[in-house]
XYZ file of C-alpha atoms in Angstrom:
397
model
C 0.000 0.000 0.000
C 1.309 3.429 -0.905
C 2.304 5.437 2.170
C 1.541 9.038 3.056
C 5.237 9.815 2.686
C 5.302 8.415 -0.850
C 2.178 10.376 -1.787
C 3.697 13.505 -0.253
C 6.873 13.164 -2.275
C 5.147 12.117 -5.517
C 1.878 13.987 -5.906
C 2.130 17.200 -3.883
C 3.489 20.429 -5.308
C 6.095 21.579 -2.800
C 7.824 24.956 -2.314
C 11.082 23.218 -1.372
C 12.525 19.730 -1.010
C 13.285 18.437 2.470
C 15.363 15.272 2.588
C 13.485 13.636 5.455
C 10.159 15.394 6.122
C 8.518 14.854 9.492
C 5.276 12.892 9.749
C 3.211 14.537 12.464
C 0.086 12.740 13.662
C -0.926 15.022 16.552
C -0.231 18.504 17.863
C -1.350 19.955 21.168
C -0.207 23.034 23.055
C 3.463 23.608 22.265
C 4.143 20.013 21.224
C 3.929 18.049 17.981
C 4.080 14.234 17.906
C 5.293 11.894 15.177
C 4.190 8.356 14.330
C 6.607 6.896 16.871
C 5.235 9.078 19.662
C 8.291 11.324 19.853
C 7.494 14.874 20.924
C 8.879 18.013 19.321
C 8.619 21.316 21.158
C 7.523 23.855 18.565
C 9.694 26.981 18.372
C 8.129 28.143 15.097
C 4.348 28.153 15.723
C 3.693 27.407 12.069
C 5.481 30.716 11.328
C 3.622 32.650 14.022
C 0.239 31.042 13.346
C -0.265 29.017 16.527
C -0.022 31.884 19.011
C -2.583 30.210 21.301
C -0.947 26.815 20.812
C -1.934 23.828 18.740
C -5.565 22.750 19.072
C -6.435 25.073 21.928
C -9.562 23.563 23.536
C -11.584 26.774 23.224
C -10.691 27.122 19.546
C -11.537 23.489 18.827
C -14.837 23.861 20.686
C -15.728 26.970 18.678
C -14.930 25.226 15.387
C -17.070 22.207 16.244
C -19.980 24.372 17.360
C -19.874 26.441 14.176
C -19.663 23.380 11.917
C -22.854 22.112 13.541
C -24.614 25.363 12.573
C -23.345 26.136 9.081
C -20.134 26.333 7.094
C -19.968 28.263 3.820
C -22.813 30.620 2.926
C -21.885 33.756 0.946
C -19.692 36.747 1.753
C -20.842 39.412 -0.719
C -22.793 41.514 1.768
C -25.988 39.476 1.495
C -25.926 37.541 4.760
C -25.173 38.519 8.362
C -22.948 35.796 9.845
C -22.341 35.948 13.580
C -18.707 34.716 13.633
C -17.700 37.432 11.161
C -19.432 40.310 12.878
C -18.384 39.258 16.390
C -14.737 38.927 15.391
C -14.762 42.247 13.547
C -16.270 43.951 16.614
C -13.679 42.473 18.973
C -10.868 43.561 16.658
C -12.235 47.086 16.333
C -12.723 47.320 20.110
C -8.954 46.873 20.464
C -7.951 49.275 17.679
C -7.899 53.072 17.283
C -11.026 54.786 15.969
C -9.372 55.274 12.573
C -9.201 51.496 12.089
C -12.872 50.620 12.400
C -13.737 48.618 9.278
C -12.574 45.031 8.745
C -12.445 43.239 5.400
C -11.855 39.500 5.885
C -9.869 37.474 3.356
C -8.184 34.066 3.248
C -4.520 34.804 3.877
C -1.817 37.368 4.435
C -1.014 37.659 0.752
C -4.645 38.421 -0.031
C -4.765 40.980 2.776
C -1.816 42.757 1.177
C -3.440 42.646 -2.257
C -6.667 44.084 -0.877
C -4.793 46.839 0.943
C -2.922 47.786 -2.238
C -6.170 47.985 -4.192
C -7.755 50.123 -1.509
C -4.807 52.541 -1.440
C -4.799 52.823 -5.237
C -8.533 53.427 -5.260
C -8.270 56.086 -2.553
C -5.414 58.097 -4.069
C -5.520 57.431 -7.812
C -1.714 57.375 -7.764
C 0.781 55.005 -9.348
C 3.953 54.532 -7.275
C 4.341 51.927 -4.533
C 7.094 52.246 -1.918
C 8.370 49.279 0.093
C 11.502 48.269 1.993
C 14.430 45.913 1.526
C 14.413 42.548 3.299
C 10.643 42.684 3.750
C 8.293 39.763 3.233
C 4.651 40.415 2.342
C 3.566 37.204 0.589
C 3.827 35.322 -2.682
C 1.015 36.652 -4.892
C 1.852 39.056 -7.704
C 1.439 42.333 -5.839
C 3.045 41.060 -2.650
C 5.857 39.433 -4.631
C 6.581 42.791 -6.262
C 7.676 43.941 -2.797
C 9.678 40.821 -1.912
C 12.795 41.842 -0.027
C 15.277 40.105 -2.330
C 15.484 40.211 -6.110
C 16.432 36.516 -6.099
C 12.824 35.656 -5.287
C 11.323 38.187 -7.722
C 13.389 37.789 -10.856
C 11.940 34.495 -12.143
C 8.411 35.927 -12.145
C 8.871 39.307 -13.800
C 7.173 41.394 -15.060
C 5.543 42.232 -11.747
C 3.880 45.472 -10.639
C 5.315 48.565 -12.337
C 6.312 51.747 -10.518
C 7.663 50.146 -7.343
C 10.408 51.761 -5.307
C 12.503 49.934 -2.692
C 14.005 51.843 0.229
C 16.309 50.766 3.046
C 14.609 49.946 6.329
C 15.714 52.291 9.124
C 17.196 54.818 6.660
C 15.401 58.114 7.296
C 17.360 59.969 4.607
C 15.747 57.880 1.876
C 12.223 58.805 2.950
C 12.369 61.805 0.610
C 11.773 59.213 -2.128
C 8.179 59.014 -0.887
C 6.652 61.625 -3.179
C 3.340 63.037 -4.386
C 2.879 60.171 -6.861
C 3.124 57.535 -4.078
C -0.169 55.778 -3.380
C 1.125 53.662 -0.496
C 4.097 52.876 1.673
C 3.990 49.223 2.730
C 6.112 48.011 5.610
C 6.411 45.577 8.466
C 6.710 47.732 11.603
C 9.096 45.025 12.810
C 10.703 43.046 9.999
C 10.192 39.318 10.407
C 12.054 37.353 7.714
C 14.932 39.828 7.883
C 15.653 38.336 11.303
C 13.531 40.399 13.731
C 14.709 43.866 12.735
C 13.296 46.493 15.087
C 12.849 50.072 13.852
C 15.311 52.642 15.141
C 13.968 55.352 17.397
C 12.045 57.867 15.338
C 12.037 55.890 12.084
C 8.370 54.893 12.047
C 7.410 58.400 13.132
C 9.418 59.781 10.205
C 7.668 57.433 7.772
C 4.274 58.448 9.156
C 5.166 62.131 8.908
C 6.394 61.824 5.314
C 3.255 59.947 4.258
C 1.130 62.705 5.767
C 3.167 65.381 3.985
C 2.627 63.899 0.515
C -0.771 62.262 1.036
C 0.403 58.650 0.706
C -1.311 55.910 2.709
C 0.745 53.973 5.252
C 0.102 50.220 5.268
C 1.446 48.120 8.141
C 1.911 44.402 7.583
C 1.462 42.705 10.967
C 0.736 39.343 9.406
C 3.585 37.677 11.270
C 4.141 40.116 14.137
C 0.521 40.714 15.166
C -1.899 39.082 17.603
C 0.190 39.359 20.764
C 3.554 38.212 19.468
C 5.397 41.470 20.218
C 4.071 42.016 23.737
C 1.058 43.969 22.523
C -1.982 42.632 20.674
C -0.904 44.778 17.737
C 2.758 45.700 17.238
C 2.007 49.256 16.121
C 0.398 49.944 19.509
C 3.683 49.142 21.223
C 5.664 51.196 18.712
C 3.398 54.229 18.892
C 2.640 54.821 15.196
C -0.770 54.130 13.647
C -1.134 53.104 9.980
C -3.932 53.992 7.580
C -4.408 50.320 6.721
C -3.492 47.318 8.885
C -2.966 43.820 7.453
C -3.415 40.731 9.637
C -3.395 36.961 9.065
C -1.557 33.907 10.440
C -2.469 33.908 14.171
C -5.685 35.809 13.401
C -7.385 32.500 12.547
C -6.242 30.560 15.603
C -4.859 27.849 13.312
C -7.442 28.242 10.541
C -6.844 30.189 7.291
C -7.935 33.782 7.816
C -6.634 37.226 6.932
C -7.924 40.781 7.084
C -7.127 44.306 6.048
C -8.498 47.020 8.292
C -9.019 50.715 7.587
C -11.414 53.544 8.355
C -15.022 53.149 7.298
C -14.662 56.031 4.856
C -11.701 54.379 3.172
C -13.223 50.900 3.090
C -16.421 52.197 1.483
C -14.383 52.933 -1.640
C -14.399 49.182 -2.353
C -18.197 49.093 -2.091
C -19.090 51.734 -4.681
C -17.850 52.719 -8.156
C -17.336 49.912 -8.867
C -19.544 47.727 -6.734
C -17.686 44.570 -5.629
C -14.395 46.465 -5.682
C -12.766 43.530 -3.915
C -14.219 40.038 -4.004
C -13.422 36.849 -2.120
C -15.330 33.574 -2.132
C -14.091 32.169 1.164
C -12.722 35.262 2.936
C -14.184 35.462 6.419
C -15.348 31.855 6.298
C -17.602 31.391 9.348
C -15.655 28.414 10.696
C -12.384 30.324 10.405
C -13.914 33.413 12.017
C -15.301 31.298 14.859
C -11.798 29.948 15.446
C -10.312 33.432 15.216
C -12.855 34.852 17.643
C -12.088 32.146 20.191
C -8.343 32.628 19.734
C -8.547 36.396 20.182
C -10.596 35.919 23.354
C -7.857 33.601 24.659
C -5.164 36.171 23.843
C -7.121 38.889 25.650
C -8.549 36.898 28.565
C -5.264 35.124 29.367
C -3.253 38.331 28.879
C -0.908 36.497 26.523
C 0.462 39.644 24.897
C 1.651 41.152 28.183
C 3.132 37.818 29.280
C 5.076 37.471 26.020
C 7.684 40.001 27.149
C 8.830 38.049 30.217
C 8.788 34.761 28.336
C 10.902 36.162 25.524
C 13.329 37.711 27.992
C 13.763 34.361 29.741
C 14.821 32.762 26.454
C 17.167 35.646 25.693
C 18.960 35.608 29.047
C 19.459 31.846 28.893
C 20.942 31.819 25.398
C 22.672 35.162 24.780
C 25.996 34.214 26.395
C 26.385 30.898 24.579
C 29.681 30.754 22.707
C 27.966 30.123 19.360
C 25.653 33.153 19.646
C 26.752 36.398 18.006
C 23.669 38.576 18.487
C 20.039 38.401 19.595
C 17.283 40.744 18.490
C 14.013 40.379 20.344
C 10.584 41.897 20.628
C 8.116 40.161 22.919
C 8.255 36.417 22.310
C 10.040 36.578 18.963
C 13.816 36.177 18.912
C 16.209 36.358 15.988
C 19.448 34.665 17.006
C 22.624 35.120 14.960
C 25.123 32.288 15.302
C 28.725 31.646 14.294
C 29.083 31.797 10.508
C 31.007 28.518 10.516
C 27.963 26.590 11.742
C 26.019 24.731 9.069
C 22.435 25.888 9.614
C 21.069 22.826 7.837
C 22.821 20.624 10.373
C 21.562 22.904 13.132
C 17.943 22.282 12.120
C 18.578 18.542 11.879
C 20.080 18.531 15.350
C 17.164 20.543 16.707
C 14.898 17.824 15.399
C 17.043 15.054 16.873
C 16.827 16.808 20.236
C 13.054 17.171 20.119
C 12.690 20.703 18.777
C 11.058 22.157 15.691
C 13.192 25.092 14.588
C 13.410 27.319 11.554
C 15.665 29.873 9.888
C 14.905 33.243 8.293
C 14.326 33.931 4.627
C 16.616 36.956 4.404
C 19.213 36.424 7.129
C 21.852 33.742 6.890
C 23.354 32.123 9.973
C 20.365 32.897 12.170
C 17.430 30.996 13.613
C 14.168 32.016 15.251
C 12.535 31.320 18.562
C 8.803 32.045 18.317
C 6.875 29.389 20.244
C 3.163 29.606 21.015
C 2.435 32.438 23.435
C 0.828 29.861 25.729
C 4.185 28.243 26.517
C 4.644 27.756 30.266
C 7.742 28.457 32.362
C 8.379 24.729 32.652
C 8.087 24.303 28.887
C 10.468 27.229 28.375
C 12.977 25.463 30.636
C 12.642 22.303 28.546
C 13.054 24.284 25.328
C 16.126 26.112 26.634
C 17.739 22.828 27.688
C 17.177 21.381 24.223
C 18.381 24.530 22.438
C 21.588 24.708 24.483
C 22.208 20.992 23.982
C 21.893 21.557 20.250
C 24.165 24.610 20.206
C 26.739 22.728 22.298
C 26.774 19.939 19.717
C 27.583 22.455 16.966
C 30.986 23.187 18.527
C 32.214 19.593 18.707
């Protein structure tokens, strides 16, 4: 009989080839389990998806309850669906008044695409500004802003009139001009290796956008939903965008994204033309039910505030290791630079051998991430630290 592994390697389209892919049969909390019952402590969270852990009981309960009621209906403004409206209200209750209209989509890439369309529609302008080493997704518009040309070049032509600036370089902000319809940025860069904005940089971007009438779009797809020590990263950093993009942890483990703006802005997608942005499954009721439950967990359990101490505990335990060259951290997201002589492929393999799921960064060599579920306990952090240090020790032998 053909095995799942054989089917995986033969019939699935894959973004990359892994020599020995894991076969996970169960995931719960911060742990994943393979067919042999071995546990792996998850330091990746599905790339910041599982902020409330794998299969959180309240999320699972919400999914099951919603499936018993209905699944797909329609999302073109015809039908009021409780999971959608309740999640949108809870989001808006935790956002500034200028971000009071939520458009649900399927993913982060689609959130970015919707935000770009909205900014174009609002300004009628042509030039798009983005930053180096940023990651916004893999669809055509998002790919046009990919932080490395290596990932863009095979798919050109992409969007015209794009302009790439250096993150944290205030002098280049003069390149944001009157023809700019949007400036798109991660307030904290994720795949660049957790790059935190220098003091005053985000304020300078906001000020320049206001001067020329460009819209500021923040991509919190990976950094949002409590990861940085605040439910939304921009709240911690003190600069508010015109449009906010969310996904990943927004769905509590289910596929869900959103772009959020003012009601006046969002109405531009409703009229002239009608159906200015369309999605078949965006805001799927089962996904919204999961997202609503997950956001309640983040708020009720104060996971965002607790992320700071948990991240600091990891940092203090690891920063003096002889293989570590630098650590950048915000909340419970660490980018750890290691000795350039260490083979990062072997590092990941050794993580796995020692019962950890680890991952690297797209745009930073010789670095790995620590971004476990925000629900991780002190005892689980101790276990993770022991396994990380054991792995790093083995890299020096």
